[in-house]
PDB file of C-alpha atoms and ligand atoms in Angstrom:
ATOM      1  CA  LEU A 144       0.000   0.000   0.000  1.00  0.00           C
ATOM      2  CA  ASP A 145       1.230   3.450  -0.856  1.00  0.00           C
ATOM      3  CA  LEU A 146      -0.493   6.346   0.916  1.00  0.00           C
ATOM      4  CA  ASN A 147       1.837   9.059  -0.328  1.00  0.00           C
ATOM      5  CA  GLY A 148      -0.146  12.210  -1.050  1.00  0.00           C
ATOM      6  CA  LYS A 149      -3.041  11.226   1.222  1.00  0.00           C
ATOM      7  CA  ILE A 150      -4.117  13.633   3.946  1.00  0.00           C
ATOM      8  CA  VAL A 151      -5.957  11.930   6.810  1.00  0.00           C
ATOM      9  CA  VAL A 152      -7.728  13.385   9.838  1.00  0.00           C
ATOM     10  CA  ILE A 153      -8.275  11.163  12.865  1.00  0.00           C
ATOM     11  CA  THR A 154      -9.993  12.012  16.158  1.00  0.00           C
ATOM     12  CA  GLY A 155      -9.147  10.307  19.440  1.00  0.00           C
ATOM     13  CA  ALA A 156      -5.705   9.976  17.885  1.00  0.00           C
ATOM     14  CA  CYS A 157      -3.691   9.754  21.098  1.00  0.00           C
ATOM     15  CA  GLY A 158      -5.405   6.635  22.452  1.00  0.00           C
ATOM     16  CA  ALA A 159      -3.921   3.173  22.124  1.00  0.00           C
ATOM     17  CA  LEU A 160      -5.544   2.356  18.781  1.00  0.00           C
ATOM     18  CA  GLY A 161      -5.294   5.892  17.433  1.00  0.00           C
ATOM     19  CA  VAL A 162      -1.533   5.924  17.895  1.00  0.00           C
ATOM     20  CA  ALA A 163      -1.188   2.572  16.099  1.00  0.00           C
ATOM     21  CA  VAL A 164      -3.319   3.867  13.225  1.00  0.00           C
ATOM     22  CA  VAL A 165      -1.409   7.146  12.935  1.00  0.00           C
ATOM     23  CA  ASN A 166       1.951   5.368  12.966  1.00  0.00           C
ATOM     24  CA  LYS A 167       0.793   2.878  10.323  1.00  0.00           C
ATOM     25  CA  LEU A 168      -0.635   5.563   7.996  1.00  0.00           C
ATOM     26  CA  CYS A 169       2.487   7.693   8.339  1.00  0.00           C
ATOM     27  CA  GLY A 170       4.693   4.674   7.707  1.00  0.00           C
ATOM     28  CA  LEU A 171       2.851   4.206   4.404  1.00  0.00           C
ATOM     29  CA  GLY A 172       3.391   7.829   3.431  1.00  0.00           C
ATOM     30  CA  ALA A 173       0.206   9.663   4.491  1.00  0.00           C
ATOM     31  CA  ARG A 174       0.243  13.011   6.248  1.00  0.00           C
ATOM     32  CA  VAL A 175      -1.993  12.932   9.323  1.00  0.00           C
ATOM     33  CA  ALA A 176      -3.873  15.542  11.325  1.00  0.00           C
ATOM     34  CA  ALA A 177      -4.229  14.024  14.801  1.00  0.00           C
ATOM     35  CA  LEU A 178      -7.022  15.387  17.012  1.00  0.00           C
ATOM     36  CA  ASP A 179      -7.495  14.639  20.695  1.00  0.00           C
ATOM     37  CA  ILE A 180      -8.314  16.411  23.955  1.00  0.00           C
ATOM     38  CA  ILE A 181      -4.918  15.944  25.585  1.00  0.00           C
ATOM     39  CA  GLU A 182      -2.485  18.849  25.867  1.00  0.00           C
ATOM     40  CA  PRO A 183      -0.206  19.417  22.860  1.00  0.00           C
ATOM     41  CA  ASP A 184       2.941  18.899  24.977  1.00  0.00           C
ATOM     42  CA  ALA A 185       1.807  15.372  25.832  1.00  0.00           C
ATOM     43  CA  ALA A 186       0.589  14.650  22.300  1.00  0.00           C
ATOM     44  CA  VAL A 187       3.977  15.376  20.764  1.00  0.00           C
ATOM     45  CA  ASN A 188       5.423  12.240  22.336  1.00  0.00           C
ATOM     46  CA  CYS A 189       2.585   9.915  21.291  1.00  0.00           C
ATOM     47  CA  PHE A 190       3.607   9.196  17.732  1.00  0.00           C
ATOM     48  CA  ASP A 191       6.504   7.435  16.126  1.00  0.00           C
ATOM     49  CA  ALA A 192       6.479   9.207  12.781  1.00  0.00           C
ATOM     50  CA  PRO A 193       8.955  11.278  10.791  1.00  0.00           C
ATOM     51  CA  GLU A 194       9.093  14.989  11.523  1.00  0.00           C
ATOM     52  CA  GLY A 195       6.303  16.937   9.840  1.00  0.00           C
ATOM     53  CA  GLN A 196       4.115  13.954   8.968  1.00  0.00           C
ATOM     54  CA  VAL A 197       1.806  14.343  11.960  1.00  0.00           C
ATOM     55  CA  SER A 198       0.223  17.642  12.963  1.00  0.00           C
ATOM     56  CA  TYR A 199      -1.571  17.747  16.297  1.00  0.00           C
ATOM     57  CA  PHE A 200      -4.738  19.776  16.948  1.00  0.00           C
ATOM     58  CA  LYS A 201      -6.280  19.858  20.415  1.00  0.00           C
ATOM     59  CA  CYS A 202     -10.000  19.372  19.824  1.00  0.00           C
ATOM     60  CA  ASP A 203     -13.020  17.946  21.623  1.00  0.00           C
ATOM     61  CA  SER A 204     -14.640  16.012  18.799  1.00  0.00           C
ATOM     62  CA  ALA A 205     -18.149  16.523  20.201  1.00  0.00           C
ATOM     63  CA  ASP A 206     -17.797  20.308  20.274  1.00  0.00           C
ATOM     64  CA  GLU A 207     -18.878  21.711  16.929  1.00  0.00           C
ATOM     65  CA  VAL A 208     -17.090  25.038  17.437  1.00  0.00           C
ATOM     66  CA  GLN A 209     -13.768  23.344  18.191  1.00  0.00           C
ATOM     67  CA  VAL A 210     -14.241  20.902  15.308  1.00  0.00           C
ATOM     68  CA  ALA A 211     -14.969  23.711  12.833  1.00  0.00           C
ATOM     69  CA  ALA A 212     -11.864  25.573  14.030  1.00  0.00           C
ATOM     70  CA  ALA A 213      -9.755  22.417  13.732  1.00  0.00           C
ATOM     71  CA  PHE A 214     -10.951  21.750  10.170  1.00  0.00           C
ATOM     72  CA  SER A 215     -10.088  25.340   9.173  1.00  0.00           C
ATOM     73  CA  ALA A 216      -6.632  25.009  10.693  1.00  0.00           C
ATOM     74  CA  ILE A 217      -6.062  21.615   9.059  1.00  0.00           C
ATOM     75  CA  THR A 218      -7.126  22.861   5.630  1.00  0.00           C
ATOM     76  CA  GLU A 219      -4.879  25.871   5.943  1.00  0.00           C
ATOM     77  CA  LYS A 220      -1.869  23.851   7.074  1.00  0.00           C
ATOM     78  CA  LEU A 221      -2.200  20.611   5.085  1.00  0.00           C
ATOM     79  CA  GLY A 222      -4.916  21.161   2.481  1.00  0.00           C
ATOM     80  CA  ALA A 223      -8.322  19.484   2.342  1.00  0.00           C
ATOM     81  CA  PRO A 224      -8.260  15.963   3.793  1.00  0.00           C
ATOM     82  CA  ASP A 225      -8.904  12.894   1.628  1.00  0.00           C
ATOM     83  CA  THR A 226     -10.088  10.798   4.568  1.00  0.00           C
ATOM     84  CA  VAL A 227     -11.611  11.665   7.930  1.00  0.00           C
ATOM     85  CA  CYS A 228     -11.642   9.008  10.651  1.00  0.00           C
ATOM     86  CA  CYS A 229     -14.314   9.431  13.334  1.00  0.00           C
ATOM     87  CA  HIS A 230     -12.379   7.354  15.812  1.00  0.00           C
ATOM     88  CA  THR A 231     -13.031   8.858  19.268  1.00  0.00           C
ATOM     89  CA  GLY A 232     -14.833   6.574  21.684  1.00  0.00           C
ATOM     90  CA  ILE A 233     -15.235   6.186  25.419  1.00  0.00           C
ATOM     91  CA  VAL A 234     -16.672   3.410  27.570  1.00  0.00           C
ATOM     92  CA  HIS A 235     -18.168   3.009  31.025  1.00  0.00           C
ATOM     93  CA  VAL A 236     -18.686  -0.426  32.538  1.00  0.00           C
ATOM     94  CA  ALA A 237     -21.831  -1.092  34.594  1.00  0.00           C
ATOM     95  CA  GLY A 238     -24.952  -3.205  34.527  1.00  0.00           C
ATOM     96  CA  VAL A 239     -28.072  -1.522  33.179  1.00  0.00           C
ATOM     97  CA  GLU A 240     -29.584  -1.345  36.670  1.00  0.00           C
ATOM     98  CA  SER A 241     -26.728   0.762  38.046  1.00  0.00           C
ATOM     99  CA  TYR A 242     -25.554   2.687  34.956  1.00  0.00           C
ATOM    100  CA  THR A 243     -25.820   6.400  35.794  1.00  0.00           C
ATOM    101  CA  LEU A 244     -27.567   8.764  33.404  1.00  0.00           C
ATOM    102  CA  GLU A 245     -24.585  11.121  33.685  1.00  0.00           C
ATOM    103  CA  ASP A 246     -22.362   8.372  32.275  1.00  0.00           C
ATOM    104  CA  PHE A 247     -24.988   7.552  29.642  1.00  0.00           C
ATOM    105  CA  ASP A 248     -25.181  11.183  28.503  1.00  0.00           C
ATOM    106  CA  GLU A 249     -21.403  11.598  28.414  1.00  0.00           C
ATOM    107  CA  LEU A 250     -20.960   8.412  26.402  1.00  0.00           C
ATOM    108  CA  MET A 251     -23.627   9.359  23.858  1.00  0.00           C
ATOM    109  CA  ARG A 252     -22.197  12.847  23.562  1.00  0.00           C
ATOM    110  CA  VAL A 253     -18.714  11.598  22.747  1.00  0.00           C
ATOM    111  CA  ASN A 254     -19.505   8.422  20.793  1.00  0.00           C
ATOM    112  CA  LEU A 255     -22.559   9.454  18.792  1.00  0.00           C
ATOM    113  CA  ARG A 256     -22.808  13.245  18.798  1.00  0.00           C
ATOM    114  CA  GLY A 257     -19.054  13.577  18.347  1.00  0.00           C
ATOM    115  CA  THR A 258     -19.065  11.185  15.406  1.00  0.00           C
ATOM    116  CA  PHE A 259     -21.873  13.112  13.748  1.00  0.00           C
ATOM    117  CA  VAL A 260     -20.228  16.494  14.377  1.00  0.00           C
ATOM    118  CA  VAL A 261     -16.939  15.394  12.789  1.00  0.00           C
ATOM    119  CA  ALA A 262     -18.532  13.528   9.862  1.00  0.00           C
ATOM    120  CA  GLN A 263     -20.816  16.499   9.181  1.00  0.00           C
ATOM    121  CA  ALA A 264     -17.912  18.982   9.259  1.00  0.00           C
ATOM    122  CA  ALA A 265     -15.961  16.833   6.784  1.00  0.00           C
ATOM    123  CA  THR A 266     -19.010  16.475   4.541  1.00  0.00           C
ATOM    124  CA  LYS A 267     -19.624  20.235   4.461  1.00  0.00           C
ATOM    125  CA  LEU A 268     -15.996  20.839   3.527  1.00  0.00           C
ATOM    126  CA  TRP A 269     -15.986  18.272   0.703  1.00  0.00           C
ATOM    127  CA  LEU A 270     -19.326  19.424  -0.703  1.00  0.00           C
ATOM    128  CA  ALA A 271     -18.216  23.069  -0.634  1.00  0.00           C
ATOM    129  CA  GLU A 272     -15.053  22.173  -2.543  1.00  0.00           C
ATOM    130  CA  GLY A 273     -16.749  19.680  -4.878  1.00  0.00           C
ATOM    131  CA  ALA A 274     -14.191  17.161  -3.630  1.00  0.00           C
ATOM    132  CA  GLN A 275     -14.351  13.409  -3.182  1.00  0.00           C
ATOM    133  CA  GLY A 276     -14.404  12.305   0.447  1.00  0.00           C
ATOM    134  CA  ASN A 277     -13.821   9.191   2.496  1.00  0.00           C
ATOM    135  CA  LEU A 278     -15.252   8.730   5.991  1.00  0.00           C
ATOM    136  CA  ILE A 279     -14.150   5.951   8.335  1.00  0.00           C
ATOM    137  CA  PHE A 280     -16.145   5.327  11.514  1.00  0.00           C
ATOM    138  CA  THR A 281     -14.672   3.244  14.334  1.00  0.00           C
ATOM    139  CA  SER A 282     -17.408   0.946  15.502  1.00  0.00           C
ATOM    140  CA  SER A 283     -16.911  -2.368  17.331  1.00  0.00           C
ATOM    141  CA  TRP A 284     -17.944  -6.001  17.120  1.00  0.00           C
ATOM    142  CA  VAL A 285     -20.414  -5.194  19.949  1.00  0.00           C
ATOM    143  CA  GLN A 286     -22.469  -3.129  17.486  1.00  0.00           C
ATOM    144  CA  ASP A 287     -24.338  -6.401  16.866  1.00  0.00           C
ATOM    145  CA  VAL A 288     -23.713  -8.302  20.103  1.00  0.00           C
ATOM    146  CA  PRO A 289     -25.216  -7.596  23.555  1.00  0.00           C
ATOM    147  CA  TRP A 290     -21.891  -7.888  25.407  1.00  0.00           C
ATOM    148  CA  PRO A 291     -22.796  -7.533  29.118  1.00  0.00           C
ATOM    149  CA  GLU A 292     -22.227  -4.402  31.209  1.00  0.00           C
ATOM    150  CA  LEU A 293     -21.572  -2.228  28.164  1.00  0.00           C
ATOM    151  CA  THR A 294     -25.148  -1.741  26.950  1.00  0.00           C
ATOM    152  CA  PRO A 295     -24.958   2.034  26.306  1.00  0.00           C
ATOM    153  CA  TYR A 296     -21.591   1.533  24.571  1.00  0.00           C
ATOM    154  CA  ASN A 297     -23.014  -1.290  22.428  1.00  0.00           C
ATOM    155  CA  THR A 298     -25.963   0.972  21.630  1.00  0.00           C
ATOM    156  CA  SER A 299     -23.680   3.812  20.581  1.00  0.00           C
ATOM    157  CA  LYS A 300     -21.779   1.497  18.240  1.00  0.00           C
ATOM    158  CA  SER A 301     -25.058   0.196  16.719  1.00  0.00           C
ATOM    159  CA  GLY A 302     -26.050   3.826  16.220  1.00  0.00           C
ATOM    160  CA  MET A 303     -22.704   4.570  14.637  1.00  0.00           C
ATOM    161  CA  LYS A 304     -23.223   1.731  12.172  1.00  0.00           C
ATOM    162  CA  ALA A 305     -26.625   3.163  11.226  1.00  0.00           C
ATOM    163  CA  MET A 306     -25.093   6.622  10.959  1.00  0.00           C
ATOM    164  CA  MET A 307     -22.311   5.361   8.704  1.00  0.00           C
ATOM    165  CA  ARG A 308     -24.827   3.671   6.394  1.00  0.00           C
ATOM    166  CA  GLY A 309     -26.885   6.882   6.321  1.00  0.00           C
ATOM    167  CA  PHE A 310     -23.896   9.007   5.333  1.00  0.00           C
ATOM    168  CA  ALA A 311     -22.958   6.398   2.702  1.00  0.00           C
ATOM    169  CA  ARG A 312     -26.480   6.297   1.251  1.00  0.00           C
ATOM    170  CA  GLU A 313     -27.059  10.047   1.208  1.00  0.00           C
ATOM    171  CA  LEU A 314     -23.653  11.067  -0.125  1.00  0.00           C
ATOM    172  CA  ALA A 315     -22.645   8.341  -2.598  1.00  0.00           C
ATOM    173  CA  SER A 316     -23.946  10.261  -5.601  1.00  0.00           C
ATOM    174  CA  ARG A 317     -21.879  13.251  -4.532  1.00  0.00           C
ATOM    175  CA  GLY A 318     -18.592  11.362  -4.339  1.00  0.00           C
ATOM    176  CA  ILE A 319     -18.396  10.842  -0.595  1.00  0.00           C
ATOM    177  CA  ARG A 320     -17.998   7.317   0.762  1.00  0.00           C
ATOM    178  CA  ALA A 321     -18.422   6.055   4.337  1.00  0.00           C
ATOM    179  CA  ASN A 322     -17.369   2.760   5.897  1.00  0.00           C
ATOM    180  CA  ALA A 323     -16.684   1.455   9.386  1.00  0.00           C
ATOM    181  CA  VAL A 324     -13.996  -0.609  11.045  1.00  0.00           C
ATOM    182  CA  ALA A 325     -15.305  -2.991  13.700  1.00  0.00           C
ATOM    183  CA  PRO A 326     -12.444  -4.257  15.873  1.00  0.00           C
ATOM    184  CA  GLY A 327     -12.805  -7.033  18.422  1.00  0.00           C
ATOM    185  CA  ILE A 328     -11.182  -7.152  21.859  1.00  0.00           C
ATOM    186  CA  VAL A 329      -7.814  -5.466  21.562  1.00  0.00           C
ATOM    187  CA  GLY A 330      -4.995  -6.047  24.015  1.00  0.00           C
ATOM    188  CA  ALA A 331      -4.592  -2.272  24.352  1.00  0.00           C
ATOM    189  CA  GLY A 332      -6.572   0.831  25.249  1.00  0.00           C
ATOM    190  CA  MET A 333     -10.027   0.641  26.771  1.00  0.00           C
ATOM    191  CA  ALA A 334     -10.399  -3.140  26.398  1.00  0.00           C
ATOM    192  CA  LEU A 335      -7.067  -3.908  28.051  1.00  0.00           C
ATOM    193  CA  LYS A 336      -8.029  -1.602  30.915  1.00  0.00           C
ATOM    194  CA  MET A 337     -11.298  -3.519  31.451  1.00  0.00           C
ATOM    195  CA  TYR A 338      -9.499  -6.861  30.981  1.00  0.00           C
ATOM    196  CA  THR A 339      -6.934  -5.905  33.612  1.00  0.00           C
ATOM    197  CA  GLU A 340      -9.272  -4.311  36.160  1.00  0.00           C
ATOM    198  CA  ASP A 341     -12.489  -6.322  35.884  1.00  0.00           C
ATOM    199  CA  ALA A 342     -12.423 -10.055  36.689  1.00  0.00           C
ATOM    200  CA  ALA A 343     -15.887 -10.687  35.190  1.00  0.00           C
ATOM    201  CA  TYR A 344     -14.902  -8.970  31.939  1.00  0.00           C
ATOM    202  CA  ARG A 345     -11.683 -10.999  31.830  1.00  0.00           C
ATOM    203  CA  ALA A 346     -13.543 -14.262  32.396  1.00  0.00           C
ATOM    204  CA  ARG A 347     -15.998 -13.477  29.574  1.00  0.00           C
ATOM    205  CA  THR A 348     -13.206 -12.394  27.254  1.00  0.00           C
ATOM    206  CA  ASP A 349     -11.134 -15.510  27.842  1.00  0.00           C
ATOM    207  CA  CYS A 350     -13.797 -17.607  26.153  1.00  0.00           C
ATOM    208  CA  ALA A 351     -15.141 -15.077  23.646  1.00  0.00           C
ATOM    209  CA  ILE A 352     -12.441 -14.963  20.988  1.00  0.00           C
ATOM    210  CA  PRO A 353     -12.546 -17.883  18.536  1.00  0.00           C
ATOM    211  CA  LEU A 354      -8.998 -17.167  17.377  1.00  0.00           C
ATOM    212  CA  GLY A 355      -7.980 -17.537  21.014  1.00  0.00           C
ATOM    213  CA  ARG A 356      -5.912 -14.411  21.604  1.00  0.00           C
ATOM    214  CA  LEU A 357      -6.436 -10.702  22.207  1.00  0.00           C
ATOM    215  CA  GLN A 358      -6.297  -8.565  19.088  1.00  0.00           C
ATOM    216  CA  SER A 359      -3.206  -6.509  18.248  1.00  0.00           C
ATOM    217  CA  PRO A 360      -3.523  -2.746  17.623  1.00  0.00           C
ATOM    218  CA  GLU A 361      -1.545  -3.362  14.434  1.00  0.00           C
ATOM    219  CA  SER A 362      -4.376  -5.495  13.028  1.00  0.00           C
ATOM    220  CA  VAL A 363      -6.763  -2.570  13.518  1.00  0.00           C
ATOM    221  CA  ALA A 364      -4.284  -0.198  11.899  1.00  0.00           C
ATOM    222  CA  ASN A 365      -4.041  -2.525   8.875  1.00  0.00           C
ATOM    223  CA  ALA A 366      -7.801  -2.224   8.333  1.00  0.00           C
ATOM    224  CA  PHE A 367      -7.485   1.573   8.355  1.00  0.00           C
ATOM    225  CA  ALA A 368      -4.607   1.442   5.875  1.00  0.00           C
ATOM    226  CA  PHE A 369      -6.798  -0.519   3.473  1.00  0.00           C
ATOM    227  CA  LEU A 370      -9.772   1.832   3.869  1.00  0.00           C
ATOM    228  CA  VAL A 371      -7.606   4.936   3.424  1.00  0.00           C
ATOM    229  CA  SER A 372      -6.020   3.466   0.298  1.00  0.00           C
ATOM    230  CA  ASP A 373      -7.450   3.505  -3.218  1.00  0.00           C
ATOM    231  CA  MET A 374      -7.874  -0.280  -2.931  1.00  0.00           C
ATOM    232  CA  SER A 375     -11.155   0.363  -1.088  1.00  0.00           C
ATOM    233  CA  SER A 376     -12.468   2.895  -3.607  1.00  0.00           C
ATOM    234  CA  TYR A 377     -15.545   0.835  -4.630  1.00  0.00           C
ATOM    235  CA  MET A 378     -16.560   0.240  -1.017  1.00  0.00           C
ATOM    236  CA  THR A 379     -19.225   2.289   0.718  1.00  0.00           C
ATOM    237  CA  GLY A 380     -21.741   1.535   3.460  1.00  0.00           C
ATOM    238  CA  SER A 381     -19.757  -1.471   4.680  1.00  0.00           C
ATOM    239  CA  VAL A 382     -18.393  -2.606   8.006  1.00  0.00           C
ATOM    240  CA  LEU A 383     -14.908  -4.080   7.869  1.00  0.00           C
ATOM    241  CA  THR A 384     -15.077  -6.495  10.784  1.00  0.00           C
ATOM    242  CA  ILE A 385     -11.702  -7.555  12.095  1.00  0.00           C
ATOM    243  CA  ASP A 386     -12.416  -9.247  15.390  1.00  0.00           C
ATOM    244  CA  GLY A 387     -10.857 -12.715  15.564  1.00  0.00           C
ATOM    245  CA  GLY A 388     -14.356 -14.139  15.209  1.00  0.00           C
ATOM    246  CA  CYS A 389     -15.815 -12.431  18.310  1.00  0.00           C
ATOM    247  CA  SER A 390     -18.999 -11.521  16.471  1.00  0.00           C
ATOM    248  CA  LEU A 391     -19.662 -15.244  15.960  1.00  0.00           C
ATOM    249  CA  TYR A 392     -20.817 -14.943  19.590  1.00  0.00           C
ATOM    250  CA  PRO A 393     -21.862 -16.865  21.572  1.00  0.00           C
ATOM    251  CA  ASN A 394     -18.742 -18.930  21.247  1.00  0.00           C
ATOM    252  CA  ILE A 395     -19.194 -21.443  24.028  1.00  0.00           C
TER     253      ILE A 395
HETATM  254  N1  LIG B 202      -9.665  -1.138  22.577  1.00  0.00           N
HETATM  255  C1  LIG B 202     -10.535  -1.958  22.024  1.00  0.00           C
HETATM  256  O1  LIG B 202     -10.533  -3.172  22.265  1.00  0.00           O
HETATM  257  C2  LIG B 202     -11.570  -1.452  21.052  1.00  0.00           C
HETATM  258  C3  LIG B 202     -12.364  -2.403  20.407  1.00  0.00           C
HETATM  259  C4  LIG B 202     -13.325  -1.972  19.490  1.00  0.00           C
HETATM  260  C5  LIG B 202     -13.462  -0.621  19.239  1.00  0.00           C
HETATM  261  N2  LIG B 202     -12.679   0.270  19.895  1.00  0.00           N
HETATM  262  C6  LIG B 202     -12.878   1.680  19.581  1.00  0.00           C
HETATM  263  O2  LIG B 202     -11.643   2.235  19.136  1.00  0.00           O
HETATM  264  C7  LIG B 202     -11.590   3.613  19.497  1.00  0.00           C
HETATM  265  C8  LIG B 202     -10.328   3.886  20.306  1.00  0.00           C
HETATM  266  O3  LIG B 202     -10.279   2.993  21.409  1.00  0.00           O
HETATM  267  P1  LIG B 202      -8.980   2.900  22.345  1.00  0.00           P
HETATM  268  O4  LIG B 202      -8.995   1.578  22.962  1.00  0.00           O
HETATM  269  O5  LIG B 202      -7.778   3.366  21.603  1.00  0.00           O
HETATM  270  O6  LIG B 202      -9.376   3.982  23.456  1.00  0.00           O
HETATM  271  P2  LIG B 202      -8.442   4.863  24.393  1.00  0.00           P
HETATM  272  O7  LIG B 202      -9.225   5.086  25.638  1.00  0.00           O
HETATM  273  O8  LIG B 202      -7.058   4.302  24.496  1.00  0.00           O
HETATM  274  O9  LIG B 202      -8.318   6.233  23.579  1.00  0.00           O
HETATM  275  C9  LIG B 202      -9.385   7.130  23.432  1.00  0.00           C
HETATM  276  C10 LIG B 202      -8.798   8.494  23.052  1.00  0.00           C
HETATM  277  O10 LIG B 202      -9.884   9.385  22.806  1.00  0.00           O
HETATM  278  C11 LIG B 202      -9.578  10.626  23.411  1.00  0.00           C
HETATM  279  N3  LIG B 202     -10.829  11.335  23.684  1.00  0.00           N
HETATM  280  C12 LIG B 202     -11.740  11.091  24.664  1.00  0.00           C
HETATM  281  N4  LIG B 202     -12.753  11.955  24.571  1.00  0.00           N
HETATM  282  C13 LIG B 202     -12.490  12.760  23.501  1.00  0.00           C
HETATM  283  C14 LIG B 202     -13.164  13.839  22.880  1.00  0.00           C
HETATM  284  N5  LIG B 202     -14.341  14.286  23.362  1.00  0.00           N
HETATM  285  N6  LIG B 202     -12.620  14.404  21.785  1.00  0.00           N
HETATM  286  C15 LIG B 202     -11.438  13.962  21.281  1.00  0.00           C
HETATM  287  N7  LIG B 202     -10.731  12.950  21.843  1.00  0.00           N
HETATM  288  C16 LIG B 202     -11.267  12.347  22.927  1.00  0.00           C
HETATM  289  C17 LIG B 202      -8.803  10.272  24.665  1.00  0.00           C
HETATM  290  O11 LIG B 202      -8.035  11.371  25.133  1.00  0.00           O
HETATM  291  C18 LIG B 202      -7.949   9.112  24.171  1.00  0.00           C
HETATM  292  O12 LIG B 202      -6.716   9.574  23.651  1.00  0.00           O
HETATM  293  C19 LIG B 202     -12.888   3.901  20.238  1.00  0.00           C
HETATM  294  O13 LIG B 202     -13.857   4.405  19.344  1.00  0.00           O
HETATM  295  C20 LIG B 202     -13.309   2.546  20.731  1.00  0.00           C
HETATM  296  O14 LIG B 202     -14.694   2.470  20.971  1.00  0.00           O
HETATM  297  C21 LIG B 202     -11.735  -0.106  20.792  1.00  0.00           C
END
């Protein structure tokens, strides 16, 4: 794969998967605008990419004012992006009976509203410029599986799948494509945190992956590389599931 000349925006870029994706895309030649809420000083050390290939923009992806400002700054610095990855996601773990509505609202704000805000900003930019566009949404295998104690998260990922298909359907005739990556249980980031801290989650996970091992961040990054590349140019409205068979659930 050769991503030279591609300009890619990714939100939630400084998390475990975001960093793997950024490093992979840069390694293949893309220039990347990395957005996250962490301070720029901390973000500088996140990535392992040649000087000048990654530009960091501090931005809450659910805040439309910050997102609009970030897109202006990105366009000015790098040019209009080819691909925008709506990658930010958060999780809270609790049974439905004890899940707080504050956590529910925060999760929906970041996972669903934030995805819409970023995808809409990218769409407006591409339509205004008459440019082709490529949206990538980060969903999850749980978009279709009622994995316990994550019900609002699962719901947000189901909603993201519906949103992705809506963007794909509405915008195909205007040259904008949308697809999703659905990872499984990665041995990094939010899943590793739950796996490490929550015995019930760990017990479920240990028998949930048909391929028998936690997923590598690299395998997620490979899916992004394909979707950013021209090899995926006839693909829209699809979910690229890369989950070690988790979605074949139940597996026992
Ligand atoms: N780790 C997994 O096993 C797994 C599996 C399937 C899907 N996913 C999805 O992959 C994505 C990344 O997961 P991860 O494990 O790397 O998570 P992570 O917790 O390591 O990283 C999340 C990043 O998002 C940033 N962030 C949080 N709120 C933000 C906001 N409002 N605006 C911008 N940035 C914000 C955080 O600062 C952090 O850098 C998420 O969408 C997640 O749902 C993860």
